[in-house]
Amino acid sequence: MDQQPDLRLGGRAEPGLGGIQHPEFARAALAKNQPEKLSRNLDIIRQGATRMEQRIDGTLILSRAGRHEFRPQWVPLGPLVVQAQQDALLECAEQDIDVRVQNPATVWGDATLL
């Protein structure tokens, strides 16, 4: 059996990794008694930590891909585009981001690897 370090622990131990600047923004909002800004920044940190955990889990799955059966199927890319847009909105909240995708493709591949 392969002995691999559990990379997920690091992602869970550092919840601010998904939004590095937001802990400082949260501290400033707390100091200025701005609960709505504090709540927003804490939400961004939590969402960033969740995304980081998913990315680490996906990387671990990908690293073991050669040892697992490839399971191709038709996979719609629309949900991946939506997730990418949500990630961009969270990471660049001050930017005006407008993404429009008409008829996102469906591809033949392994949904987990995609």
N, CA, C and O atoms as a DFTB+ gen file, in Angstrom:
456 C
 N C O
     1  1       0.840      -1.193       0.000
     2  2       0.000       0.000       0.000
     3  2       0.881       1.250       0.000
     4  3       1.864       1.313       0.738
     5  1       0.541       2.231      -0.811
     6  2       1.315       3.468      -0.900
     7  2       1.132       4.300       0.358
     8  3       0.023       4.424       0.877
     9  1       2.216       4.863       0.841
    10  2       2.163       5.775       1.974
    11  2       2.282       7.186       1.422
    12  3       3.353       7.592       0.970
    13  1       1.182       7.938       1.459
    14  2       1.195       9.310       0.967
    15  2       0.787      10.233       2.096
    16  3      -0.083       9.882       2.892
    17  1       1.399      11.414       2.185
    18  2       0.974      12.362       3.221
    19  2      -0.450      12.815       2.955
    20  3      -0.883      12.903       1.806
    21  1      -1.164      13.099       4.014
    22  2      -2.536      13.587       3.876
    23  2      -2.489      15.094       3.674
    24  3      -2.438      15.860       4.637
    25  1      -2.506      15.510       2.413
    26  2      -2.414      16.933       2.085
    27  2      -3.644      17.705       2.530
    28  3      -3.590      18.925       2.684
    29  1      -4.752      17.003       2.736
    30  2      -5.976      17.690       3.126
    31  2      -5.849      18.362       4.472
    32  3      -6.488      19.390       4.696
    33  1      -5.052      17.828       5.379
    34  2      -4.896      18.409       6.698
    35  2      -4.398      19.848       6.608
    36  3      -4.888      20.725       7.319
    37  1      -3.421      20.089       5.730
    38  2      -2.896      21.442       5.581
    39  2      -3.958      22.420       5.113
    40  3      -3.997      23.557       5.584
    41  1      -4.811      22.005       4.202
    42  2      -5.875      22.877       3.722
    43  2      -6.888      23.191       4.798
    44  3      -7.417      24.302       4.852
    45  1      -7.164      22.223       5.656
    46  2      -8.127      22.450       6.733
    47  2      -7.500      23.269       7.860
    48  3      -8.194      24.002       8.564
    49  1      -6.203      23.141       8.023
    50  2      -5.539      23.849       9.112
    51  2      -5.366      25.331       8.808
    52  3      -5.184      26.127       9.729
    53  1      -5.419      25.716       7.549
    54  2      -5.236      27.105       7.150
    55  2      -6.460      27.596       6.385
    56  3      -6.417      27.691       5.158
    57  1      -7.555      27.910       7.088
    58  2      -8.783      28.271       6.387
    59  2      -8.698      29.546       5.572
    60  3      -9.520      29.742       4.678
    61  1      -7.738      30.424       5.840
    62  2      -7.643      31.664       5.089
    63  2      -6.974      31.526       3.745
    64  3      -6.885      32.507       3.007
    65  1      -6.494      30.333       3.395
    66  2      -5.762      30.175       2.140
    67  2      -6.574      30.564       0.928
    68  3      -6.010      31.036      -0.059
    69  1      -7.882      30.381       0.968
    70  2      -8.712      30.711      -0.177
    71  2      -8.963      32.198      -0.316
    72  3      -9.441      32.638      -1.361
    73  1      -8.661      32.977       0.691
    74  2      -8.871      34.415       0.650
    75  2      -7.873      35.096       1.566
    76  3      -8.255      35.633       2.605
    77  1      -6.614      35.081       1.201
    78  2      -5.514      35.507       2.068
    79  2      -5.726      36.924       2.618
    80  3      -5.406      37.172       3.781
    81  1      -6.244      37.837       1.838
    82  2      -6.387      39.209       2.300
    83  2      -7.579      39.385       3.223
    84  3      -7.640      40.377       3.950
    85  1      -8.526      38.464       3.221
    86  2      -9.775      38.658       3.953
    87  2      -9.650      38.598       5.468
    88  3     -10.454      39.242       6.141
    89  1      -8.692      37.865       6.062
    90  2      -8.552      37.960       7.515
    91  2      -8.213      39.379       7.976
    92  3      -8.715      39.838       9.003
    93  1      -7.360      40.074       7.213
    94  2      -7.026      41.451       7.574
    95  2      -8.240      42.363       7.414
    96  3      -8.469      43.248       8.238
    97  1      -9.019      42.146       6.350
    98  2     -10.240      42.935       6.159
    99  2     -11.225      42.659       7.288
   100  3     -11.893      43.575       7.767
   101  1     -11.319      41.401       7.715
   102  2     -12.230      41.036       8.799
   103  2     -11.805      41.706      10.100
   104  3     -12.644      42.217      10.842
   105  1     -10.491      41.706      10.378
   106  2      -9.996      42.369      11.592
   107  2     -10.318      43.866      11.570
   108  3     -10.732      44.437      12.579
   109  1     -10.123      44.487      10.415
   110  2     -10.416      45.920      10.295
   111  2     -11.901      46.190      10.506
   112  3     -12.265      47.156      11.177
   113  1     -12.763      45.346       9.940
   114  2     -14.207      45.513      10.106
   115  2     -14.609      45.327      11.565
   116  3     -15.488      46.031      12.063
   117  1     -13.979      44.394      12.243
   118  2     -14.253      44.171      13.660
   119  2     -13.831      45.391      14.478
   120  3     -14.562      45.834      15.365
   121  1     -12.658      45.927      14.177
   122  2     -12.159      47.095      14.900
   123  2     -13.041      48.320      14.677
   124  3     -13.183      49.163      15.564
   125  1     -13.633      48.412      13.483
   126  2     -14.481      49.566      13.150
   127  2     -15.956      49.315      13.458
   128  3     -16.815      50.135      13.131
   129  1     -16.246      48.157      14.097
   130  2     -17.623      47.788      14.430
   131  2     -18.517      47.790      13.192
   132  3     -19.575      48.420      13.177
   133  1     -18.075      47.070      12.147
   134  2     -18.825      46.938      10.902
   135  2     -19.212      45.462      10.720
   136  3     -18.565      44.740       9.961
   137  1     -20.266      45.017      11.417
   138  2     -20.607      43.586      11.412
   139  2     -20.933      43.033      10.024
   140  3     -20.656      41.864       9.754
   141  1     -21.510      43.841       9.146
   142  2     -21.849      43.325       7.813
   143  2     -20.597      43.029       6.997
   144  3     -20.550      42.032       6.276
   145  1     -19.585      43.882       7.102
   146  2     -18.323      43.633       6.399
   147  2     -17.574      42.467       7.031
   148  3     -16.963      41.662       6.328
   149  1     -17.622      42.376       8.349
   150  2     -16.993      41.262       9.041
   151  2     -17.623      39.945       8.598
   152  3     -16.916      38.982       8.303
   153  1     -18.941      39.906       8.553
   154  2     -19.654      38.693       8.143
   155  2     -19.309      38.316       6.712
   156  3     -19.084      37.141       6.419
   157  1     -19.266      39.290       5.823
   158  2     -18.936      39.011       4.415
   159  2     -17.528      38.430       4.287
   160  3     -17.324      37.448       3.573
   161  1     -16.567      39.029       4.971
   162  2     -15.194      38.533       4.892
   163  2     -15.049      37.152       5.504
   164  3     -14.293      36.326       4.993
   165  1     -15.762      36.890       6.590
   166  2     -15.722      35.547       7.172
   167  2     -16.349      34.523       6.226
   168  3     -15.872      33.393       6.128
   169  1     -17.417      34.918       5.530
   170  2     -18.025      34.027       4.532
   171  2     -17.047      33.724       3.402
   172  3     -16.950      32.583       2.950
   173  1     -16.332      34.733       2.951
   174  2     -15.354      34.543       1.877
   175  2     -14.239      33.601       2.343
   176  3     -13.801      32.734       1.587
   177  1     -13.786      33.770       3.573
   178  2     -12.747      32.885       4.117
   179  2     -13.261      31.448       4.171
   180  3     -12.560      30.521       3.766
   181  1     -14.488      31.264       4.674
   182  2     -15.067      29.925       4.766
   183  2     -15.214      29.298       3.385
   184  3     -14.869      28.131       3.198
   185  1     -15.718      30.054       2.421
   186  2     -15.887      29.537       1.064
   187  2     -14.536      29.223       0.434
   188  3     -14.396      28.227      -0.275
   189  1     -13.551      30.062       0.690
   190  2     -12.211      29.808       0.170
   191  2     -11.620      28.534       0.752
   192  3     -10.976      27.760       0.044
   193  1     -11.839      28.319       2.040
   194  2     -11.331      27.103       2.677
   195  2     -12.012      25.868       2.091
   196  3     -11.368      24.841       1.876
   197  1     -13.309      25.970       1.837
   198  2     -14.040      24.846       1.231
   199  2     -13.510      24.558      -0.158
   200  3     -13.285      23.399      -0.507
   201  1     -13.305      25.610      -0.967
   202  2     -12.770      25.415      -2.318
   203  2     -11.363      24.837      -2.269
   204  3     -11.022      23.971      -3.074
   205  1     -10.542      25.307      -1.332
   206  2      -9.182      24.789      -1.199
   207  2      -9.223      23.302      -0.868
   208  3      -8.465      22.514      -1.432
   209  1     -10.103      22.925       0.039
   210  2     -10.234      21.510       0.395
   211  2     -10.655      20.678      -0.815
   212  3     -10.139      19.582      -1.033
   213  1     -11.602      21.210      -1.606
   214  2     -12.040      20.498      -2.813
   215  2     -10.896      20.374      -3.815
   216  3     -10.738      19.332      -4.452
   217  1     -10.107      21.420      -3.955
   218  2      -8.974      21.381      -4.891
   219  2      -7.928      20.374      -4.440
   220  3      -7.377      19.635      -5.256
   221  1      -7.657      20.346      -3.154
   222  2      -6.690      19.384      -2.633
   223  2      -7.207      17.965      -2.826
   224  3      -6.466      17.080      -3.254
   225  1      -8.488      17.750      -2.506
   226  2      -9.072      16.423      -2.714
   227  2      -9.000      16.034      -4.188
   228  3      -8.678      14.892      -4.514
   229  1      -9.302      16.984      -5.082
   230  2      -9.227      16.711      -6.515
   231  2      -7.814      16.397      -6.966
   232  3      -7.602      15.522      -7.806
   233  1      -6.845      17.112      -6.407
   234  2      -5.446      16.846      -6.741
   235  2      -5.037      15.453      -6.289
   236  3      -4.326      14.741      -6.999
   237  1      -5.489      15.071      -5.106
   238  2      -5.191      13.720      -4.621
   239  2      -5.825      12.661      -5.517
   240  3      -5.207      11.638      -5.811
   241  1      -7.048      12.907      -5.945
   242  2      -7.716      11.965      -6.857
   243  2      -6.949      11.888      -8.171
   244  3      -6.717      10.801      -8.700
   245  1      -6.557      13.050      -8.693
   246  2      -5.811      13.086      -9.947
   247  2      -4.468      12.368      -9.812
   248  3      -4.028      11.688     -10.739
   249  1      -3.817      12.522      -8.654
   250  2      -2.521      11.868      -8.464
   251  2      -2.642      10.355      -8.459
   252  3      -1.676       9.647      -8.744
   253  1      -3.827       9.861      -8.135
   254  2      -4.051       8.417      -8.121
   255  2      -4.760       7.934      -9.385
   256  3      -5.131       6.764      -9.482
   257  1      -4.949       8.833     -10.354
   258  2      -5.725       8.501     -11.554
   259  2      -5.159       7.312     -12.305
   260  3      -5.911       6.490     -12.829
   261  1      -3.854       7.215     -12.359
   262  2      -3.241       6.101     -13.075
   263  2      -3.501       4.760     -12.432
   264  3      -3.329       3.718     -13.063
   265  1      -3.915       4.782     -11.177
   266  2      -4.173       3.539     -10.456
   267  2      -5.654       3.191     -10.409
   268  3      -6.033       2.147      -9.878
   269  1      -6.482       4.051     -10.956
   270  2      -7.925       3.815     -10.941
   271  2      -8.457       3.682     -12.360
   272  3      -7.867       4.172     -13.322
   273  1      -9.564       3.017     -12.450
   274  2     -10.204       2.815     -13.751
   275  2     -10.724       4.154     -14.292
   276  3     -11.380       4.913     -13.579
   277  1     -10.424       4.416     -15.534
   278  2     -10.933       5.602     -16.219
   279  2     -12.399       5.349     -16.539
   280  3     -12.730       4.351     -17.178
   281  1     -13.278       6.241     -16.102
   282  2     -14.722       6.059     -16.280
   283  2     -15.292       7.186     -17.142
   284  3     -15.872       8.140     -16.622
   285  1     -15.125       7.072     -18.457
   286  2     -15.623       8.153     -19.320
   287  2     -17.149       8.155     -19.407
   288  3     -17.806       7.116     -19.343
   289  1     -17.673       9.349     -19.555
   290  2     -19.106       9.568     -19.749
   291  2     -19.274      10.970     -20.335
   292  3     -18.316      11.740     -20.397
   293  1     -20.477      11.295     -20.760
   294  2     -20.725      12.644     -21.249
   295  2     -20.857      13.559     -20.042
   296  3     -21.660      13.307     -19.144
   297  1     -20.057      14.631     -20.028
   298  2     -20.020      15.552     -18.893
   299  2     -20.333      16.961     -19.390
   300  3     -19.607      17.491     -20.231
   301  1     -21.404      17.575     -18.884
   302  2     -21.705      18.959     -19.271
   303  2     -20.737      19.919     -18.588
   304  3     -20.486      19.799     -17.389
   305  1     -20.197      20.863     -19.338
   306  2     -19.233      21.807     -18.793
   307  2     -19.883      23.026     -18.148
   308  3     -19.204      23.821     -17.498
   309  1     -21.188      23.175     -18.325
   310  2     -21.899      24.314     -17.736
   311  2     -21.650      24.484     -16.251
   312  3     -21.320      25.590     -15.824
   313  1     -21.793      23.431     -15.435
   314  2     -21.539      23.588     -13.998
   315  2     -20.096      23.993     -13.676
   316  3     -19.864      24.707     -12.701
   317  1     -19.129      23.549     -14.478
   318  2     -17.746      23.956     -14.256
   319  2     -17.562      25.447     -14.545
   320  3     -16.819      26.135     -13.844
   321  1     -18.238      25.936     -15.571
   322  2     -18.169      27.361     -15.904
   323  2     -18.800      28.184     -14.785
   324  3     -18.259      29.221     -14.401
   325  1     -19.939      27.734     -14.258
   326  2     -20.604      28.437     -13.162
   327  2     -19.691      28.492     -11.939
   328  3     -19.577      29.538     -11.299
   329  1     -19.037      27.373     -11.607
   330  2     -18.140      27.339     -10.460
   331  2     -16.950      28.276     -10.666
   332  3     -16.533      28.966      -9.736
   333  1     -16.409      28.301     -11.875
   334  2     -15.293      29.206     -12.166
   335  2     -15.724      30.662     -11.999
   336  3     -14.970      31.480     -11.472
   337  1     -16.930      30.979     -12.445
   338  2     -17.438      32.341     -12.299
   339  2     -17.619      32.689     -10.819
   340  3     -17.256      33.787     -10.396
   341  1     -18.169      31.775     -10.036
   342  2     -18.350      32.023      -8.601
   343  2     -17.000      32.220      -7.910
   344  3     -16.857      33.087      -7.048
   345  1     -16.022      31.417      -8.293
   346  2     -14.678      31.560      -7.725
   347  2     -14.102      32.942      -8.048
   348  3     -13.523      33.599      -7.183
   349  1     -14.267      33.370      -9.293
   350  2     -13.742      34.674      -9.707
   351  2     -14.443      35.807      -8.957
   352  3     -13.799      36.775      -8.553
   353  1     -15.759      35.689      -8.770
   354  2     -16.496      36.724      -8.046
   355  2     -16.053      36.817      -6.594
   356  3     -15.977      37.911      -6.035
   357  1     -15.761      35.677      -5.982
   358  2     -15.299      35.678      -4.597
   359  2     -13.885      36.247      -4.467
   360  3     -13.594      37.015      -3.549
   361  1     -13.028      35.866      -5.384
   362  2     -11.639      36.302      -5.312
   363  2     -11.465      37.754      -5.730
   364  3     -10.530      38.420      -5.285
   365  1     -12.353      38.249      -6.580
   366  2     -12.221      39.610      -7.108
   367  2     -13.526      40.362      -6.899
   368  3     -14.111      40.877      -7.853
   369  1     -13.986      40.426      -5.645
   370  2     -15.285      41.018      -5.333
   371  2     -15.391      42.474      -5.792
   372  3     -16.478      42.944      -6.126
   373  1     -14.258      43.184      -5.806
   374  2     -14.286      44.592      -6.194
   375  2     -14.329      44.788      -7.713
   376  3     -14.548      45.904      -8.184
   377  1     -14.126      43.732      -8.471
   378  2     -14.136      43.801      -9.930
   379  2     -15.543      43.549     -10.472
   380  3     -16.319      42.809      -9.868
   381  1     -15.864      44.150     -11.585
   382  2     -17.125      43.882     -12.275
   383  2     -16.866      42.756     -13.272
   384  3     -16.225      42.965     -14.302
   385  1     -17.365      41.568     -12.962
   386  2     -17.114      40.396     -13.802
   387  2     -18.426      39.972     -14.440
   388  3     -19.417      39.732     -13.751
   389  1     -18.419      39.885     -15.745
   390  2     -19.612      39.469     -16.487
   391  2     -19.220      38.324     -17.413
   392  3     -18.472      38.518     -18.372
   393  1     -19.722      37.151     -17.125
   394  2     -19.420      35.972     -17.933
   395  2     -20.707      35.506     -18.591
   396  3     -21.733      35.323     -17.937
   397  1     -20.626      35.321     -19.890
   398  2     -21.798      34.831     -20.632
   399  2     -21.364      33.654     -21.492
   400  3     -20.488      33.775     -22.348
   401  1     -21.985      32.536     -21.248
   402  2     -21.667      31.337     -22.015
   403  2     -22.970      30.807     -22.590
   404  3     -23.903      30.478     -21.858
   405  1     -23.015      30.733     -23.889
   406  2     -24.190      30.182     -24.542
   407  2     -23.880      28.755     -24.949
   408  3     -22.837      28.476     -25.540
   409  1     -24.782      27.872     -24.633
   410  2     -24.648      26.471     -25.004
   411  2     -23.291      25.879     -24.622
   412  3     -22.510      25.506     -25.497
   413  1     -23.002      25.791     -23.296
   414  2     -21.723      25.205     -22.918
   415  2     -21.615      23.771     -23.433
   416  3     -22.601      23.036     -23.486
   417  1     -20.434      23.404     -23.797
   418  2     -20.186      22.095     -24.408
   419  2     -20.403      20.957     -23.424
   420  3     -20.345      21.137     -22.208
   421  1     -20.646      19.813     -23.969
   422  2     -20.634      18.556     -23.237
   423  2     -19.494      17.752     -23.830
   424  3     -19.391      17.603     -25.047
   425  1     -18.638      17.236     -22.958
   426  2     -17.453      16.526     -23.441
   427  2     -17.447      15.090     -22.937
   428  3     -18.094      14.766     -21.941
   429  1     -16.719      14.246     -23.626
   430  2     -16.564      12.856     -23.247
   431  2     -15.317      12.759     -22.374
   432  3     -14.211      13.011     -22.852
   433  1     -15.475      12.401     -21.112
   434  2     -14.333      12.298     -20.222
   435  2     -14.753      11.767     -18.864
   436  3     -15.921      11.446     -18.643
   437  1     -13.817      11.681     -17.982
   438  2     -14.074      11.252     -16.609
   439  2     -14.467      12.471     -15.791
   440  3     -13.667      13.395     -15.640
   441  1     -15.670      12.489     -15.267
   442  2     -16.184      13.655     -14.546
   443  2     -15.297      14.024     -13.361
   444  3     -15.094      15.210     -13.101
   445  1     -14.778      13.065     -12.654
   446  2     -13.914      13.337     -11.497
   447  2     -12.644      14.029     -11.920
   448  3     -12.201      14.967     -11.258
   449  1     -12.050      13.585     -13.009
   450  2     -10.812      14.197     -13.473
   451  2     -11.038      15.595     -14.039
   452  3     -10.183      16.470     -13.901
   453  1     -12.176      15.804     -14.669
   454  2     -12.474      17.132     -15.204
   455  2     -12.697      18.109     -14.078
   456  3     -12.962      19.286     -14.325
